[in-house]
Amino acid sequence: MPAYATNMRLKFPIVALVLEIITIILFAVFAVYDDGKSHGHHDAHSNETHHEEVAPMELYPMFQDVHVMIFIGFGFLMTFLKRYGFSSVGFNLVLAAFGLQWGLLTQGIWHLDDGKIKINIFKIINADFSTATVLISFGAVLGKTSPVQLLIMTVLEITIFSINEHLVANVLGANDVGASMIIHAYGAYFGLAVARVLYRPSLRNGHENDGSVYHSDMFAMIGTVFLWMFWPSFNSAIADPGFSQLTAVINTYLSLAACVLTAYAVSSLVEHKGKLDMVHIQNATLAGGVAVGTCADMNIGPFGAMLIGFVAGIISTLGFKFLTPILASKLGIQDTCGVHNLHGMPGILGGLAGIVAVALGKKKGGDAAMQAAALASSLGFALVGGAVTGLIMKLPFWGQPPDQNCFDDSIYWEVPEEDEENEESLAHADHSKNKAEV
Amino acid sequence: MPAYATNMRLKFPIVALVLEIITIILFAVFAVYDDGKSHGHHDAHSNETHHEEVAPMELYPMFQDVHVMIFIGFGFLMTFLKRYGFSSVGFNLVLAAFGLQWGLLTQGIWHLDDGKIKINIFKIINADFSTATVLISFGAVLGKTSPVQLLIMTVLEITIFSINEHLVANVLGANDVGASMIIHAYGAYFGLAVARVLYRPSLRNGHENDGSVYHSDMFAMIGTVFLWMFWPSFNSAIADPGFSQLTAVINTYLSLAACVLTAYAVSSLVEHKGKLDMVHIQNATLAGGVAVGTCADMNIGPFGAMLIGFVAGIISTLGFKFLTPILASKLGIQDTCGVHNLHGMPGILGGLAGIVAVALGKKKGGDAAMQAAALASSLGFALVGGAVTGLIMKLPFWGQPPDQNCFDDSIYWEVPEEDEENEESLAHADHSKNKAEV
Amino acid sequence: MPAYATNMRLKFPIVALVLEIITIILFAVFAVYDDGKSHGHHDAHSNETHHEEVAPMELYPMFQDVHVMIFIGFGFLMTFLKRYGFSSVGFNLVLAAFGLQWGLLTQGIWHLDDGKIKINIFKIINADFSTATVLISFGAVLGKTSPVQLLIMTVLEITIFSINEHLVANVLGANDVGASMIIHAYGAYFGLAVARVLYRPSLRNGHENDGSVYHSDMFAMIGTVFLWMFWPSFNSAIADPGFSQLTAVINTYLSLAACVLTAYAVSSLVEHKGKLDMVHIQNATLAGGVAVGTCADMNIGPFGAMLIGFVAGIISTLGFKFLTPILASKLGIQDTCGVHNLHGMPGILGGLAGIVAVALGKKKGGDAAMQAAALASSLGFALVGGAVTGLIMKLPFWGQPPDQNCFDDSIYWEVPEEDEENEESLAHADHSKNKAEV
């Protein structure tokens, strides 16, 4: 397959090392520890400035919850593919590890203090958040992109994210505490735009490796459950301390709980013989966390949060069942993980709920028009940014895998070979076979 | 198998949606955020009222630890069965997600403030706790019940739990900070009573699917270790802030550590050739956390906590080896996960240790007679409540699985089929075969 | 195999029970709860005494992060071997559970207050830390030692660790907040010395079970990612509260992030066709956490931390590729997990970085000579202590496994047998075969 040039020996190391060296130089120039004496500290996702009084380590447990969501949650959620587990959790790790450094820079540049980015727990939470956009988009193109392509996507997507975030939070002054719009909708539509540009007609009828086996679905549930449990931290981490934060926790907790019931109910309703489908359970149970994000710290009432989760679980499950196949066949959007159903539509739902809630006066000082502008901005940056990024990723020298090697670790990883002498060990024979082919 | 009516297409979605809609309506009527201005706040598991002064988010890290125990801990602990992993972690998720909503209502109803349930972190910890009773009982009937039956059990078990909890904590004024009696003993004997009513004579000689494979035992260890690590949070989350909480953490930490040693030692002592048995390791290592629960915040001394753990590890392992087979063969109690050994006997041991500790003056204001009454009450509610619940679950239209489909995900889940063309992939061929049968 | 006496029925239970009973007696004599009234409280890893003012539960979330690293992190990191998962996570649990009790005693003995060890969160964090040394050494001898041998190693290694720790922290007054020297370098070289003494010539050409399968590598990634995420807690848990702690978190976060990029880049650079090797990814991505340990709370700048991580990722990956085979073939050191690359060299790098940082005045009151003495002391105690411990472990009655049964759970565990009737279930047939052989 010389046309594809999938051999990564020089390309990937060079890109990774050059990016890391540039990043370290930028940190040497711009980054210092926050000594607590700054006066120019602004919230990234809200227009309040209440965080100065916080003790340096106050948010640390919240940070760790978000950290687990990024590295275990997103990483394992994508391990459902039978032969793509190494790549799912492994590329997730390297993209997020680079992305958080890049996000610290691109977010920090808007909030310089004496020309410096002062790093604290609040900033590293936001850096982790910025990587979530990339990990969502990664889900859309999972199995069809090389690590070099993904590193390039990381640089571009986080840079554009930081511009849109600044616009939404600081220019428009919109509310999006749980980031339904600026992370979930943005990450999903960015990824879908990339997927559209990278459309592979020959995969229209599926691919033999684009499916799960029993234990890969179990690994994916580790990701699902960690995301589900810690989502209240995601939605409340950067809320104002005290009762706003408590409100965000309770709303997210209840929205997710309600969402689980509707995801299960609708999965059983639409599937053959009323059976449950692991794809729905792994993903649609989380839609309540996405959809309640924008309103999480608003006074929508416990029952309002549950209604949002209730609707999100239904929309998301129906999306997996009916919309994803249509997107692939009619629009040429091959969305491997169905991020449109988990992050796209629930993200828009969250943005719309935010407009309504602000219009109903559920958030002091909110402005429904600005909420609407924030949603439009997030979608616009996502679609345009994703399309441009997709075009750059399509350049032939980034090592994009050929169709027949999609969804297969063995193109980028040393996959364990079975012992030839031991004829009983057939369990993973498929892997060794595959490896030989490459 | 028309007699069993296992097709879930309408039954399960309708029950799940109706329960969720009723719950949302009740939340609309009763539930509000706790604004910190309440004056009628009572501890659920103790008769103190010290929690008012706590900052709204103070208990949040503890809550997250408990949350992980409920959703990862219990969920993965039950994945040891070779073909029942989807159901173990998946039903665990939906039962706990519904149960926590229901528990918020049934626990909250005893502590109304201006006619409202004021939700805060303390209350959602208790809501998570209430689901633990159901998850323990689920372990007893694992593999032999439909999700509809389990939802019904959830409603009834949590309702009865909330009555007993109110009686124990507020009427009797007994101490049970780590809930040895009101959660562990209650959940275990409730589940055993249900299992007795649902007795299946044809499974007397075992079932081919009622066992583990290598990797399913590995998944179960994820559950075990997360439960083991976060148990100090379970036992201290609702203790009085400060030194009581510290005492509960230290006692639980040490009891669990001592328990591991005896569980391993006795497992090796009773097994063939001195080998260790994964069933013991997955379960009996946790008995120290159960057994120290009631005394956790009492002044029993580090060494007292270790003695409790030491004994619990022995009792629990011996129970798995010798008692579980007898319960099944002589009493018709088929206890899939051996909850009697992990939660039942150690729960009673915890209750008895509490009586002794209070009698010895290890807890200011404690009353040994009230401790004994609390234990009796918990066992009584469990056995009667479980028997009645079992009879309701036995009604023929809830979709109980036929004997031959027990312990098998494919009756309720779409299980990944292997690619027919790919003859090397025998690893999961058993699943596709099974699926065809159903 | 009577010469090996691998039957554990009496040996292991007796050793485990006797150790636990002795420990409980010592706790009865020496251990009490810390009531907050002590005045002789000293930091174990630094020469400051600022912890008195801390509220009793302040460090609890940090403790839980460390706890997860010890039990999930180390436990699952070692599950990469195809047939040694039960032992990896199971022995990890029992060694750490005993080790933390023993560590509380041997560390506490240096800090008696009215003749008592006053247990608090700070002390149980340090107890967990002490077990890390054993778990690192366990990695060096993984698959080649019996649980009895490992319990003996635990007693000796933690005792010697506590002496060296006291010397380094209290006598030399050296800084090692993240324990690059006293835990990582010490644990690694201790384990390598043991491995040298227990050298098995017949394993020179490898062993058929000394390798991974696809899903065992996935389980190992659970360990890797949890270690990676919570390492900032490991390095900051016992730092001075406030900005020192924040500095330790930020330095570790950034060092680890930079380290991931170089570990991936170098893995691809040195492997066949530029592929990534799971062994490197599972281990070398963590070297940045080890190497930044000593300097974590020093004012080295975010960019300094990233440089340390950058170098650590390179050294560690190159070590796996080139040095480990040489150690095995030339020096007779068979290092199963490659702890020399993850803990040994990065630990020394951390110690050297600490000397340089202190010499450059990055830590108030530090003394470069004392830093160097601390590194030398840690290595000296490790090599001598490990050699002596290895000789004791080599005594013939501890049940060391014969060469052909190395790396195989079935010598110490009941491994699930496949159903003979079910001919489709070939997935784990190898296990049942193996079991029959033993």
mmCIF file with all atom_site columns, N, CA and C in Angstrom, chain C residues 165-190:
data_model
loop_
_atom_site.group_PDB
_atom_site.id
_atom_site.type_symbol
_atom_site.label_atom_id
_atom_site.label_alt_id
_atom_site.label_comp_id
_atom_site.label_asym_id
_atom_site.label_entity_id
_atom_site.label_seq_id
_atom_site.pdbx_PDB_ins_code
_atom_site.Cartn_x
_atom_site.Cartn_y
_atom_site.Cartn_z
_atom_site.occupancy
_atom_site.B_iso_or_equiv
_atom_site.pdbx_formal_charge
_atom_site.auth_seq_id
_atom_site.auth_comp_id
_atom_site.auth_asym_id
_atom_site.auth_atom_id
_atom_site.pdbx_PDB_model_num
ATOM 1  N N  . GLU C 1 165 ? 13.795 5.854  54.992 1.00 0.00 ? 165 GLU C N  1
ATOM 2  C CA . GLU C 1 165 ? 12.946 7.043  54.949 1.00 0.00 ? 165 GLU C CA 1
ATOM 3  C C  . GLU C 1 165 ? 13.240 7.966  56.131 1.00 0.00 ? 165 GLU C C  1
ATOM 4  N N  . HIS C 1 166 ? 13.361 7.358  57.311 1.00 0.00 ? 166 HIS C N  1
ATOM 5  C CA . HIS C 1 166 ? 13.663 8.154  58.499 1.00 0.00 ? 166 HIS C CA 1
ATOM 6  C C  . HIS C 1 166 ? 15.011 8.862  58.342 1.00 0.00 ? 166 HIS C C  1
ATOM 7  N N  . LEU C 1 167 ? 15.979 8.106  57.844 1.00 0.00 ? 167 LEU C N  1
ATOM 8  C CA . LEU C 1 167 ? 17.312 8.668  57.631 1.00 0.00 ? 167 LEU C CA 1
ATOM 9  C C  . LEU C 1 167 ? 17.257 9.845  56.647 1.00 0.00 ? 167 LEU C C  1
ATOM 10 N N  . VAL C 1 168 ? 16.604 9.618  55.517 1.00 0.00 ? 168 VAL C N  1
ATOM 11 C CA . VAL C 1 168 ? 16.554 10.636 54.468 1.00 0.00 ? 168 VAL C CA 1
ATOM 12 C C  . VAL C 1 168 ? 15.792 11.883 54.925 1.00 0.00 ? 168 VAL C C  1
ATOM 13 N N  . ALA C 1 169 ? 14.618 11.667 55.493 1.00 0.00 ? 169 ALA C N  1
ATOM 14 C CA . ALA C 1 169 ? 13.753 12.809 55.808 1.00 0.00 ? 169 ALA C CA 1
ATOM 15 C C  . ALA C 1 169 ? 14.168 13.501 57.094 1.00 0.00 ? 169 ALA C C  1
ATOM 16 N N  . ASN C 1 170 ? 14.471 12.738 58.129 1.00 0.00 ? 170 ASN C N  1
ATOM 17 C CA . ASN C 1 170 ? 14.663 13.344 59.442 1.00 0.00 ? 170 ASN C CA 1
ATOM 18 C C  . ASN C 1 170 ? 16.121 13.538 59.824 1.00 0.00 ? 170 ASN C C  1
ATOM 19 N N  . VAL C 1 171 ? 16.993 12.636 59.395 1.00 0.00 ? 171 VAL C N  1
ATOM 20 C CA . VAL C 1 171 ? 18.409 12.799 59.737 1.00 0.00 ? 171 VAL C CA 1
ATOM 21 C C  . VAL C 1 171 ? 19.102 13.685 58.702 1.00 0.00 ? 171 VAL C C  1
ATOM 22 N N  . LEU C 1 172 ? 18.982 13.291 57.419 1.00 0.00 ? 172 LEU C N  1
ATOM 23 C CA . LEU C 1 172 ? 19.619 14.106 56.382 1.00 0.00 ? 172 LEU C CA 1
ATOM 24 C C  . LEU C 1 172 ? 18.826 15.382 56.097 1.00 0.00 ? 172 LEU C C  1
ATOM 25 N N  . GLY C 1 173 ? 17.548 15.341 56.369 1.00 0.00 ? 173 GLY C N  1
ATOM 26 C CA . GLY C 1 173 ? 16.716 16.511 56.057 1.00 0.00 ? 173 GLY C CA 1
ATOM 27 C C  . GLY C 1 173 ? 16.612 16.779 54.567 1.00 0.00 ? 173 GLY C C  1
ATOM 28 N N  . ALA C 1 174 ? 16.665 15.713 53.775 1.00 0.00 ? 174 ALA C N  1
ATOM 29 C CA . ALA C 1 174 ? 16.585 15.891 52.324 1.00 0.00 ? 174 ALA C CA 1
ATOM 30 C C  . ALA C 1 174 ? 15.131 16.023 51.875 1.00 0.00 ? 174 ALA C C  1
ATOM 31 N N  . ASN C 1 175 ? 14.943 16.585 50.700 1.00 0.00 ? 175 ASN C N  1
ATOM 32 C CA . ASN C 1 175 ? 13.612 16.744 50.107 1.00 0.00 ? 175 ASN C CA 1
ATOM 33 C C  . ASN C 1 175 ? 13.348 15.614 49.128 1.00 0.00 ? 175 ASN C C  1
ATOM 34 N N  . ASP C 1 176 ? 12.173 15.002 49.260 1.00 0.00 ? 176 ASP C N  1
ATOM 35 C CA . ASP C 1 176 ? 11.789 13.962 48.309 1.00 0.00 ? 176 ASP C CA 1
ATOM 36 C C  . ASP C 1 176 ? 10.271 13.804 48.362 1.00 0.00 ? 176 ASP C C  1
ATOM 37 N N  . VAL C 1 177 ? 9.595  14.915 48.087 1.00 0.00 ? 177 VAL C N  1
ATOM 38 C CA . VAL C 1 177 ? 8.148  14.963 48.322 1.00 0.00 ? 177 VAL C CA 1
ATOM 39 C C  . VAL C 1 177 ? 7.406  13.908 47.516 1.00 0.00 ? 177 VAL C C  1
ATOM 40 N N  . GLY C 1 178 ? 7.828  13.653 46.297 1.00 0.00 ? 178 GLY C N  1
ATOM 41 C CA . GLY C 1 178 ? 7.176  12.648 45.459 1.00 0.00 ? 178 GLY C CA 1
ATOM 42 C C  . GLY C 1 178 ? 7.908  11.326 45.451 1.00 0.00 ? 178 GLY C C  1
ATOM 43 N N  . ALA C 1 179 ? 8.947  11.239 46.295 1.00 0.00 ? 179 ALA C N  1
ATOM 44 C CA . ALA C 1 179 ? 9.580  9.958  46.599 1.00 0.00 ? 179 ALA C CA 1
ATOM 45 C C  . ALA C 1 179 ? 10.251 9.292  45.406 1.00 0.00 ? 179 ALA C C  1
ATOM 46 N N  . SER C 1 180 ? 10.825 10.099 44.485 1.00 0.00 ? 180 SER C N  1
ATOM 47 C CA . SER C 1 180 ? 11.602 9.509  43.392 1.00 0.00 ? 180 SER C CA 1
ATOM 48 C C  . SER C 1 180 ? 12.682 8.584  43.929 1.00 0.00 ? 180 SER C C  1
ATOM 49 N N  . MET C 1 181 ? 13.329 9.030  45.027 1.00 0.00 ? 181 MET C N  1
ATOM 50 C CA . MET C 1 181 ? 14.450 8.262  45.559 1.00 0.00 ? 181 MET C CA 1
ATOM 51 C C  . MET C 1 181 ? 13.989 7.184  46.525 1.00 0.00 ? 181 MET C C  1
ATOM 52 N N  . ILE C 1 182 ? 13.227 7.599  47.545 1.00 0.00 ? 182 ILE C N  1
ATOM 53 C CA . ILE C 1 182 ? 12.981 6.661  48.653 1.00 0.00 ? 182 ILE C CA 1
ATOM 54 C C  . ILE C 1 182 ? 11.910 5.623  48.328 1.00 0.00 ? 182 ILE C C  1
ATOM 55 N N  . ILE C 1 183 ? 11.074 5.861  47.338 1.00 0.00 ? 183 ILE C N  1
ATOM 56 C CA . ILE C 1 183 ? 10.129 4.825  46.922 1.00 0.00 ? 183 ILE C CA 1
ATOM 57 C C  . ILE C 1 183 ? 10.515 4.230  45.572 1.00 0.00 ? 183 ILE C C  1
ATOM 58 N N  . HIS C 1 184 ? 10.659 5.077  44.538 1.00 0.00 ? 184 HIS C N  1
ATOM 59 C CA . HIS C 1 184 ? 10.808 4.518  43.190 1.00 0.00 ? 184 HIS C CA 1
ATOM 60 C C  . HIS C 1 184 ? 12.180 3.890  42.970 1.00 0.00 ? 184 HIS C C  1
ATOM 61 N N  . ALA C 1 185 ? 13.232 4.653  43.209 1.00 0.00 ? 185 ALA C N  1
ATOM 62 C CA . ALA C 1 185 ? 14.565 4.063  43.025 1.00 0.00 ? 185 ALA C CA 1
ATOM 63 C C  . ALA C 1 185 ? 14.775 2.927  44.021 1.00 0.00 ? 185 ALA C C  1
ATOM 64 N N  . TYR C 1 186 ? 14.397 3.164  45.267 1.00 0.00 ? 186 TYR C N  1
ATOM 65 C CA . TYR C 1 186 ? 14.545 2.130  46.300 1.00 0.00 ? 186 TYR C CA 1
ATOM 66 C C  . TYR C 1 186 ? 13.798 0.849  45.911 1.00 0.00 ? 186 TYR C C  1
ATOM 67 N N  . GLY C 1 187 ? 12.521 0.983  45.567 1.00 0.00 ? 187 GLY C N  1
ATOM 68 C CA . GLY C 1 187 ? 11.712 -0.195 45.227 1.00 0.00 ? 187 GLY C CA 1
ATOM 69 C C  . GLY C 1 187 ? 12.259 -0.933 44.022 1.00 0.00 ? 187 GLY C C  1
ATOM 70 N N  . ALA C 1 188 ? 12.703 -0.169 43.025 1.00 0.00 ? 188 ALA C N  1
ATOM 71 C CA . ALA C 1 188 ? 13.204 -0.801 41.806 1.00 0.00 ? 188 ALA C CA 1
ATOM 72 C C  . ALA C 1 188 ? 14.493 -1.570 42.067 1.00 0.00 ? 188 ALA C C  1
ATOM 73 N N  . TYR C 1 189 ? 15.483 -0.922 42.704 1.00 0.00 ? 189 TYR C N  1
ATOM 74 C CA . TYR C 1 189 ? 16.772 -1.598 42.886 1.00 0.00 ? 189 TYR C CA 1
ATOM 75 C C  . TYR C 1 189 ? 16.680 -2.706 43.929 1.00 0.00 ? 189 TYR C C  1
ATOM 76 N N  . PHE C 1 190 ? 15.810 -2.545 44.902 1.00 0.00 ? 190 PHE C N  1
ATOM 77 C CA . PHE C 1 190 ? 15.538 -3.637 45.831 1.00 0.00 ? 190 PHE C CA 1
ATOM 78 C C  . PHE C 1 190 ? 15.026 -4.855 45.049 1.00 0.00 ? 190 PHE C C  1
#
